[in-house]
């Protein structure tokens, strides 16, 4: 069988899209340079999801650009022209697709090569800096990423090819693209909201494309299959890949079929393929309909989104006028009717799901729980879980619908068969009896080991970590086995060891957050706390912190410059006014791309925060008059730290400023920092002693009473 | 030879071509004329393999054209609505065509651009309408195909340039014995260019003849009789061979179709006071034929109300 590939068409398509390859190369170079020189660059490289998103976004943008260049805007004239040239329809279709795929593959390879080069360069730099470093190049991971990107790109190309065959004007092309892609996203985003709404704001479902992609990615990263759950997960995700590929192939063949049936060009759906035109218009109608519903009714924040409503109404009016002008009004009205029916079906389905979803899993089935407001990670401590479950059960049986001021709380229940999330509107002062009142924020140090090192490595080796873990109290250790998250979001114990932990010295206690390697929820962790006078605490100070400080001092001595990153953030998902004002400042020091120290400051802990604190840092860095040029990770390149930061903290949940400072200045800043931390530590120790004293006093009368009773 | 067999094409329920057939022998300049919406461009696009007919087929020496790159290599189509690659200049377009047409001649391209004084390095988007038309013609002629299809090809050209372009096309055809199919709604353009003309109306070919035959076949007659004559009487005299008759008392003006000599003899037998026989231009023939088919407009905008039309 002769392949429908035409060399002339291929050569021409490649020639016309050479700009894409040039830009791809430039992107690759920029990525390589930035990944090394930009602080936190190693984070970009080593955290696959961030990098994948960047790469994938760029790739999709380039694919769209390539589509425009190869297939043109003035579609009718263009295809009239191309159809006269000596090539068959099949050749035009498959060869141009091949050219687009060539560009895509080149883009993926170039950007992935950039990541690999950056990894090696950073590796060397780490060695030069005498900082604890690990090899960051894992061929299998890069291969997995390349395959994943390829599949994503192929699906996108397939969607584009179908749209191309159906659209009859540039406007309708983009409308269809927006409609299909946007509609898909909106439907995915909407379903949990609708479910939640129908269930009395009590339950939601776990559904997003990212979720699916993470499943997919996880499969690509799974190197060994060791248990039944692993097999199930692998089978499920393999199916996901196959479905994606099948979808892509199906769409491409469908696009080809449409092009076969075309009369004039590859376009003109309203004449050639009426059923398809109906389907797509229905989707287009659904898109704004759902969006408005989502924003106005379910979004809750009516005030903040009000501006979007006229924009959407304007868009709808524009499309209506356009369709009427094209004398498609009758068809359009049919489509509106169909859309309403379709929306009704979706609503009915979600309603049923919501009713079903209100059911709480049985208490004994729950393996772990999570309550974002009170603790960042997952808990499996039986006592806490019991209290939390009872609280949830009470809410479930006696829902309180009217409260003037409330905090929205999300509680997740993990069972073997899946994860279910429940939303509760709760007064902030209630339901705190079983948990610490304040949300715990990790203020400590990231440590990582195992096959995929993370940002920083506090422990040089896994053995060192094990040595540390052996010193932990027994009740803490029982939390250490990691739960394996299965494809349905459920948990199972598969005897995996902890791979990532966050150790936090907070309020006279160490807290260990254990993240799970196989989790696709980045914040999944297990929390346990122990007093500071244990062997583990001593070990942590002596074996972990001290060598690190030494290494940091050496790094400062060896390097003429270092980086200081200041991250401002406020709690994103809290609504009560009290915590709203508690903005956080995270200051992170990094040398040679490695974070060597970091701390969190909060206004409640330090009354001078943020103004005086920022002013001090500002003065220390560049002096009181001079504005700071910051390599911001957000939008602007130049920012006056002191003035702008306040605005950013107000408006955005997180804003990051990174700038380099001379080593001399850094020492001063460190000293300033050290003073603050010393004061904090002193306060915490006092508090700890006070609490110890209080509990001792409480125990004494009880013992006396018991003594008397006996 | 291009053979068009029983082509029918409808767009959204509207028939553009209805069971149309014709043959275009090699080495000819074939002109397609007709009113707006007659189906000229559609026929040309079907011949060029852009449209697929609902029924019937077009073949080149027995080989169907649709979706057949081997046949498409043999012709080039210059559409009414020109298209060039975005941002391209003539050199870029020449390279593009060279890629697709094995007979593309760079020498001829350079020669023709010199003759027409076209700047090959300038972006085509910066060309005027006429210059773009010239550029498209030059590129087409440089491809040296076996068949040319020009759709409204003289649109936007001034009279001198029209003559020049006609000459270039004519020279190429004479030199290489190739075939050209030209469409126009203006017969004046095709008058002294085509060997054969086909008149299209409402998706059908009304007539197709050698240009010289058409010119000699139809004649304009002005007769003054001694007595008043009615239209019916004159029609009877012409034996149905008059395309158009206008009677005003004793004076009659008529367009005679084939067999004008016989009719002339019969008129002479009636001893007219005055008999004048004048040759017709193609444009006049086209107009009268169209009127005969009911395609005319009176001042009130009503179609086909000419009382003198004979059919």
mmCIF file with all atom_site columns, C-alpha atoms in Angstrom, chain B residues 31-172:
data_model
loop_
_atom_site.group_PDB
_atom_site.id
_atom_site.type_symbol
_atom_site.label_atom_id
_atom_site.label_alt_id
_atom_site.label_comp_id
_atom_site.label_asym_id
_atom_site.label_entity_id
_atom_site.label_seq_id
_atom_site.pdbx_PDB_ins_code
_atom_site.Cartn_x
_atom_site.Cartn_y
_atom_site.Cartn_z
_atom_site.occupancy
_atom_site.B_iso_or_equiv
_atom_site.pdbx_formal_charge
_atom_site.auth_seq_id
_atom_site.auth_comp_id
_atom_site.auth_asym_id
_atom_site.auth_atom_id
_atom_site.pdbx_PDB_model_num
ATOM 1   C CA . UNK B 1 31  ? -13.608 30.279 -24.237 1.00 0.00 ? 31  UNK B CA 1
ATOM 2   C CA . UNK B 1 32  ? -16.412 29.963 -21.731 1.00 0.00 ? 32  UNK B CA 1
ATOM 3   C CA . UNK B 1 33  ? -18.849 32.842 -21.645 1.00 0.00 ? 33  UNK B CA 1
ATOM 4   C CA . UNK B 1 34  ? -22.076 33.328 -19.844 1.00 0.00 ? 34  UNK B CA 1
ATOM 5   C CA . UNK B 1 35  ? -24.066 35.485 -17.515 1.00 0.00 ? 35  UNK B CA 1
ATOM 6   C CA . UNK B 1 36  ? -23.247 35.883 -13.868 1.00 0.00 ? 36  UNK B CA 1
ATOM 7   C CA . UNK B 1 37  ? -23.963 32.644 -12.050 1.00 0.00 ? 37  UNK B CA 1
ATOM 8   C CA . UNK B 1 38  ? -24.145 30.679 -15.297 1.00 0.00 ? 38  UNK B CA 1
ATOM 9   C CA . UNK B 1 39  ? -21.678 28.121 -13.939 1.00 0.00 ? 39  UNK B CA 1
ATOM 10  C CA . UNK B 1 40  ? -18.464 29.126 -15.729 1.00 0.00 ? 40  UNK B CA 1
ATOM 11  C CA . UNK B 1 41  ? -16.248 29.154 -12.654 1.00 0.00 ? 41  UNK B CA 1
ATOM 12  C CA . UNK B 1 42  ? -17.866 26.001 -11.318 1.00 0.00 ? 42  UNK B CA 1
ATOM 13  C CA . UNK B 1 43  ? -17.205 24.193 -14.577 1.00 0.00 ? 43  UNK B CA 1
ATOM 14  C CA . UNK B 1 44  ? -13.626 25.425 -14.606 1.00 0.00 ? 44  UNK B CA 1
ATOM 15  C CA . UNK B 1 45  ? -13.142 24.312 -10.998 1.00 0.00 ? 45  UNK B CA 1
ATOM 16  C CA . UNK B 1 46  ? -14.560 20.906 -11.755 1.00 0.00 ? 46  UNK B CA 1
ATOM 17  C CA . UNK B 1 47  ? -12.239 20.664 -14.748 1.00 0.00 ? 47  UNK B CA 1
ATOM 18  C CA . UNK B 1 48  ? -9.353  21.620 -12.476 1.00 0.00 ? 48  UNK B CA 1
ATOM 19  C CA . UNK B 1 49  ? -10.334 18.988 -9.932  1.00 0.00 ? 49  UNK B CA 1
ATOM 20  C CA . UNK B 1 50  ? -11.192 21.457 -7.186  1.00 0.00 ? 50  UNK B CA 1
ATOM 21  C CA . UNK B 1 51  ? -14.847 20.474 -7.042  1.00 0.00 ? 51  UNK B CA 1
ATOM 22  C CA . UNK B 1 52  ? -16.096 16.981 -7.209  1.00 0.00 ? 52  UNK B CA 1
ATOM 23  C CA . UNK B 1 53  ? -19.183 16.734 -9.408  1.00 0.00 ? 53  UNK B CA 1
ATOM 24  C CA . UNK B 1 54  ? -22.335 15.196 -7.987  1.00 0.00 ? 54  UNK B CA 1
ATOM 25  C CA . UNK B 1 55  ? -22.523 13.067 -11.076 1.00 0.00 ? 55  UNK B CA 1
ATOM 26  C CA . UNK B 1 56  ? -20.574 12.743 -14.306 1.00 0.00 ? 56  UNK B CA 1
ATOM 27  C CA . UNK B 1 57  ? -16.851 13.050 -14.702 1.00 0.00 ? 57  UNK B CA 1
ATOM 28  C CA . UNK B 1 58  ? -14.049 14.992 -16.285 1.00 0.00 ? 58  UNK B CA 1
ATOM 29  C CA . UNK B 1 59  ? -11.129 13.190 -17.818 1.00 0.00 ? 59  UNK B CA 1
ATOM 30  C CA . UNK B 1 60  ? -7.963  14.127 -19.600 1.00 0.00 ? 60  UNK B CA 1
ATOM 31  C CA . UNK B 1 61  ? -7.215  11.737 -22.437 1.00 0.00 ? 61  UNK B CA 1
ATOM 32  C CA . UNK B 1 62  ? -9.399  9.215  -20.662 1.00 0.00 ? 62  UNK B CA 1
ATOM 33  C CA . UNK B 1 63  ? -7.878  9.678  -17.192 1.00 0.00 ? 63  UNK B CA 1
ATOM 34  C CA . UNK B 1 64  ? -10.141 11.208 -14.517 1.00 0.00 ? 64  UNK B CA 1
ATOM 35  C CA . UNK B 1 65  ? -8.866  14.421 -12.972 1.00 0.00 ? 65  UNK B CA 1
ATOM 36  C CA . UNK B 1 66  ? -10.384 14.426 -9.512  1.00 0.00 ? 66  UNK B CA 1
ATOM 37  C CA . UNK B 1 67  ? -7.829  13.720 -6.808  1.00 0.00 ? 67  UNK B CA 1
ATOM 38  C CA . UNK B 1 68  ? -5.345  12.627 -9.418  1.00 0.00 ? 68  UNK B CA 1
ATOM 39  C CA . UNK B 1 69  ? -1.966  14.321 -8.997  1.00 0.00 ? 69  UNK B CA 1
ATOM 40  C CA . UNK B 1 70  ? -0.619  12.836 -12.204 1.00 0.00 ? 70  UNK B CA 1
ATOM 41  C CA . UNK B 1 71  ? -3.282  14.647 -14.234 1.00 0.00 ? 71  UNK B CA 1
ATOM 42  C CA . UNK B 1 72  ? -3.009  17.795 -12.173 1.00 0.00 ? 72  UNK B CA 1
ATOM 43  C CA . UNK B 1 73  ? 0.640   18.092 -13.094 1.00 0.00 ? 73  UNK B CA 1
ATOM 44  C CA . UNK B 1 74  ? -0.535  18.704 -16.640 1.00 0.00 ? 74  UNK B CA 1
ATOM 45  C CA . UNK B 1 75  ? -2.474  21.879 -15.986 1.00 0.00 ? 75  UNK B CA 1
ATOM 46  C CA . UNK B 1 76  ? -2.427  25.091 -14.050 1.00 0.00 ? 76  UNK B CA 1
ATOM 47  C CA . UNK B 1 77  ? -5.422  27.018 -12.858 1.00 0.00 ? 77  UNK B CA 1
ATOM 48  C CA . UNK B 1 78  ? -5.374  30.768 -12.394 1.00 0.00 ? 78  UNK B CA 1
ATOM 49  C CA . UNK B 1 79  ? -8.468  31.636 -10.380 1.00 0.00 ? 79  UNK B CA 1
ATOM 50  C CA . UNK B 1 80  ? -10.532 34.755 -10.434 1.00 0.00 ? 80  UNK B CA 1
ATOM 51  C CA . UNK B 1 81  ? -9.716  35.352 -6.780  1.00 0.00 ? 81  UNK B CA 1
ATOM 52  C CA . UNK B 1 82  ? -5.954  35.091 -6.706  1.00 0.00 ? 82  UNK B CA 1
ATOM 53  C CA . UNK B 1 83  ? -4.090  33.454 -3.868  1.00 0.00 ? 83  UNK B CA 1
ATOM 54  C CA . UNK B 1 84  ? -0.426  33.713 -3.010  1.00 0.00 ? 84  UNK B CA 1
ATOM 55  C CA . UNK B 1 85  ? 1.378   32.293 -0.030  1.00 0.00 ? 85  UNK B CA 1
ATOM 56  C CA . UNK B 1 86  ? 1.340   34.774 2.834   1.00 0.00 ? 86  UNK B CA 1
ATOM 57  C CA . UNK B 1 87  ? 4.229   37.213 2.651   1.00 0.00 ? 87  UNK B CA 1
ATOM 58  C CA . UNK B 1 88  ? 5.575   35.647 -0.535  1.00 0.00 ? 88  UNK B CA 1
ATOM 59  C CA . UNK B 1 89  ? 7.240   37.480 -3.392  1.00 0.00 ? 89  UNK B CA 1
ATOM 60  C CA . UNK B 1 90  ? 7.422   36.266 -6.959  1.00 0.00 ? 90  UNK B CA 1
ATOM 61  C CA . UNK B 1 91  ? 10.716  34.483 -6.431  1.00 0.00 ? 91  UNK B CA 1
ATOM 62  C CA . UNK B 1 92  ? 9.262   32.557 -3.499  1.00 0.00 ? 92  UNK B CA 1
ATOM 63  C CA . UNK B 1 93  ? 6.203   31.646 -5.527  1.00 0.00 ? 93  UNK B CA 1
ATOM 64  C CA . UNK B 1 94  ? 8.405   30.565 -8.441  1.00 0.00 ? 94  UNK B CA 1
ATOM 65  C CA . UNK B 1 95  ? 10.282  28.214 -6.115  1.00 0.00 ? 95  UNK B CA 1
ATOM 66  C CA . UNK B 1 96  ? 6.986   26.960 -4.800  1.00 0.00 ? 96  UNK B CA 1
ATOM 67  C CA . UNK B 1 97  ? 5.667   26.185 -8.272  1.00 0.00 ? 97  UNK B CA 1
ATOM 68  C CA . UNK B 1 98  ? 8.973   24.703 -9.337  1.00 0.00 ? 98  UNK B CA 1
ATOM 69  C CA . UNK B 1 99  ? 8.584   22.248 -6.505  1.00 0.00 ? 99  UNK B CA 1
ATOM 70  C CA . UNK B 1 100 ? 5.270   21.049 -7.886  1.00 0.00 ? 100 UNK B CA 1
ATOM 71  C CA . UNK B 1 101 ? 5.629   21.428 -11.643 1.00 0.00 ? 101 UNK B CA 1
ATOM 72  C CA . UNK B 1 102 ? 8.522   19.529 -13.186 1.00 0.00 ? 102 UNK B CA 1
ATOM 73  C CA . UNK B 1 103 ? 8.421   21.622 -16.387 1.00 0.00 ? 103 UNK B CA 1
ATOM 74  C CA . UNK B 1 104 ? 8.709   24.929 -14.566 1.00 0.00 ? 104 UNK B CA 1
ATOM 75  C CA . UNK B 1 105 ? 11.217  27.096 -16.429 1.00 0.00 ? 105 UNK B CA 1
ATOM 76  C CA . UNK B 1 106 ? 13.160  29.670 -14.450 1.00 0.00 ? 106 UNK B CA 1
ATOM 77  C CA . UNK B 1 107 ? 14.475  31.143 -17.708 1.00 0.00 ? 107 UNK B CA 1
ATOM 78  C CA . UNK B 1 108 ? 10.980  31.729 -18.937 1.00 0.00 ? 108 UNK B CA 1
ATOM 79  C CA . UNK B 1 109 ? 10.018  33.153 -15.562 1.00 0.00 ? 109 UNK B CA 1
ATOM 80  C CA . UNK B 1 110 ? 12.877  35.636 -15.703 1.00 0.00 ? 110 UNK B CA 1
ATOM 81  C CA . UNK B 1 111 ? 12.138  36.474 -19.298 1.00 0.00 ? 111 UNK B CA 1
ATOM 82  C CA . UNK B 1 112 ? 8.449   37.117 -18.628 1.00 0.00 ? 112 UNK B CA 1
ATOM 83  C CA . UNK B 1 113 ? 9.075   39.177 -15.507 1.00 0.00 ? 113 UNK B CA 1
ATOM 84  C CA . UNK B 1 114 ? 11.501  41.294 -17.535 1.00 0.00 ? 114 UNK B CA 1
ATOM 85  C CA . UNK B 1 115 ? 8.971   41.744 -20.309 1.00 0.00 ? 115 UNK B CA 1
ATOM 86  C CA . UNK B 1 116 ? 6.280   42.842 -17.847 1.00 0.00 ? 116 UNK B CA 1
ATOM 87  C CA . UNK B 1 117 ? 8.775   44.724 -15.664 1.00 0.00 ? 117 UNK B CA 1
ATOM 88  C CA . UNK B 1 118 ? 7.688   43.004 -12.472 1.00 0.00 ? 118 UNK B CA 1
ATOM 89  C CA . UNK B 1 119 ? 9.765   43.269 -9.332  1.00 0.00 ? 119 UNK B CA 1
ATOM 90  C CA . UNK B 1 120 ? 10.347  39.682 -8.273  1.00 0.00 ? 120 UNK B CA 1
ATOM 91  C CA . UNK B 1 121 ? 11.747  40.618 -4.892  1.00 0.00 ? 121 UNK B CA 1
ATOM 92  C CA . UNK B 1 122 ? 8.779   42.672 -3.772  1.00 0.00 ? 122 UNK B CA 1
ATOM 93  C CA . UNK B 1 123 ? 6.083   41.105 -1.615  1.00 0.00 ? 123 UNK B CA 1
ATOM 94  C CA . UNK B 1 124 ? 3.047   40.253 -3.711  1.00 0.00 ? 124 UNK B CA 1
ATOM 95  C CA . UNK B 1 125 ? 0.794   41.738 -1.083  1.00 0.00 ? 125 UNK B CA 1
ATOM 96  C CA . UNK B 1 126 ? 2.269   45.099 -2.061  1.00 0.00 ? 126 UNK B CA 1
ATOM 97  C CA . UNK B 1 127 ? 1.319   44.662 -5.723  1.00 0.00 ? 127 UNK B CA 1
ATOM 98  C CA . UNK B 1 128 ? -1.658  46.374 -7.290  1.00 0.00 ? 128 UNK B CA 1
ATOM 99  C CA . UNK B 1 129 ? -4.591  44.263 -8.481  1.00 0.00 ? 129 UNK B CA 1
ATOM 100 C CA . UNK B 1 130 ? -3.389  44.359 -12.088 1.00 0.00 ? 130 UNK B CA 1
ATOM 101 C CA . UNK B 1 131 ? 0.178   43.542 -11.132 1.00 0.00 ? 131 UNK B CA 1
ATOM 102 C CA . UNK B 1 132 ? -0.978  40.584 -9.068  1.00 0.00 ? 132 UNK B CA 1
ATOM 103 C CA . UNK B 1 133 ? -2.880  39.345 -12.101 1.00 0.00 ? 133 UNK B CA 1
ATOM 104 C CA . UNK B 1 134 ? 0.235   39.761 -14.233 1.00 0.00 ? 134 UNK B CA 1
ATOM 105 C CA . UNK B 1 135 ? 2.294   37.930 -11.628 1.00 0.00 ? 135 UNK B CA 1
ATOM 106 C CA . UNK B 1 136 ? -0.147  35.027 -11.537 1.00 0.00 ? 136 UNK B CA 1
ATOM 107 C CA . UNK B 1 137 ? -0.116  34.820 -15.328 1.00 0.00 ? 137 UNK B CA 1
ATOM 108 C CA . UNK B 1 138 ? 3.676   34.887 -15.474 1.00 0.00 ? 138 UNK B CA 1
ATOM 109 C CA . UNK B 1 139 ? 3.915   32.130 -12.881 1.00 0.00 ? 139 UNK B CA 1
ATOM 110 C CA . UNK B 1 140 ? 1.357   30.056 -14.737 1.00 0.00 ? 140 UNK B CA 1
ATOM 111 C CA . UNK B 1 141 ? 3.108   30.479 -18.075 1.00 0.00 ? 141 UNK B CA 1
ATOM 112 C CA . UNK B 1 142 ? 6.447   29.583 -16.474 1.00 0.00 ? 142 UNK B CA 1
ATOM 113 C CA . UNK B 1 143 ? 5.038   26.246 -15.319 1.00 0.00 ? 143 UNK B CA 1
ATOM 114 C CA . UNK B 1 144 ? 4.713   25.229 -18.967 1.00 0.00 ? 144 UNK B CA 1
ATOM 115 C CA . UNK B 1 145 ? 1.831   22.818 -18.454 1.00 0.00 ? 145 UNK B CA 1
ATOM 116 C CA . UNK B 1 146 ? -0.189  21.091 -21.131 1.00 0.00 ? 146 UNK B CA 1
ATOM 117 C CA . UNK B 1 147 ? -3.408  22.867 -20.164 1.00 0.00 ? 147 UNK B CA 1
ATOM 118 C CA . UNK B 1 148 ? -4.113  26.367 -18.872 1.00 0.00 ? 148 UNK B CA 1
ATOM 119 C CA . UNK B 1 149 ? -7.255  27.410 -17.054 1.00 0.00 ? 149 UNK B CA 1
ATOM 120 C CA . UNK B 1 150 ? -7.738  31.132 -16.694 1.00 0.00 ? 150 UNK B CA 1
ATOM 121 C CA . UNK B 1 151 ? -10.775 32.355 -14.796 1.00 0.00 ? 151 UNK B CA 1
ATOM 122 C CA . UNK B 1 152 ? -11.638 35.976 -15.650 1.00 0.00 ? 152 UNK B CA 1
ATOM 123 C CA . UNK B 1 153 ? -8.008  36.358 -16.400 1.00 0.00 ? 153 UNK B CA 1
ATOM 124 C CA . UNK B 1 154 ? -8.061  39.839 -17.869 1.00 0.00 ? 154 UNK B CA 1
ATOM 125 C CA . UNK B 1 155 ? -9.827  41.374 -14.923 1.00 0.00 ? 155 UNK B CA 1
ATOM 126 C CA . UNK B 1 156 ? -7.970  44.359 -13.590 1.00 0.00 ? 156 UNK B CA 1
ATOM 127 C CA . UNK B 1 157 ? -5.611  44.708 -16.552 1.00 0.00 ? 157 UNK B CA 1
ATOM 128 C CA . UNK B 1 158 ? -5.441  47.839 -18.634 1.00 0.00 ? 158 UNK B CA 1
ATOM 129 C CA . UNK B 1 159 ? -5.950  47.563 -22.383 1.00 0.00 ? 159 UNK B CA 1
ATOM 130 C CA . UNK B 1 160 ? -2.251  47.475 -23.246 1.00 0.00 ? 160 UNK B CA 1
ATOM 131 C CA . UNK B 1 161 ? -1.527  44.913 -20.603 1.00 0.00 ? 161 UNK B CA 1
ATOM 132 C CA . UNK B 1 162 ? -4.491  42.824 -21.732 1.00 0.00 ? 162 UNK B CA 1
ATOM 133 C CA . UNK B 1 163 ? -3.104  42.713 -25.220 1.00 0.00 ? 163 UNK B CA 1
ATOM 134 C CA . UNK B 1 164 ? 0.356   41.867 -23.907 1.00 0.00 ? 164 UNK B CA 1
ATOM 135 C CA . UNK B 1 165 ? -0.940  39.055 -21.712 1.00 0.00 ? 165 UNK B CA 1
ATOM 136 C CA . UNK B 1 166 ? -3.094  37.724 -24.536 1.00 0.00 ? 166 UNK B CA 1
ATOM 137 C CA . UNK B 1 167 ? -0.078  37.777 -26.769 1.00 0.00 ? 167 UNK B CA 1
ATOM 138 C CA . UNK B 1 168 ? 2.023   35.882 -24.238 1.00 0.00 ? 168 UNK B CA 1
ATOM 139 C CA . UNK B 1 169 ? -0.634  33.225 -23.823 1.00 0.00 ? 169 UNK B CA 1
ATOM 140 C CA . UNK B 1 170 ? -1.142  32.996 -27.548 1.00 0.00 ? 170 UNK B CA 1
ATOM 141 C CA . UNK B 1 171 ? 2.590   32.653 -28.203 1.00 0.00 ? 171 UNK B CA 1
ATOM 142 C CA . UNK B 1 172 ? 2.940   29.849 -25.713 1.00 0.00 ? 172 UNK B CA 1
#
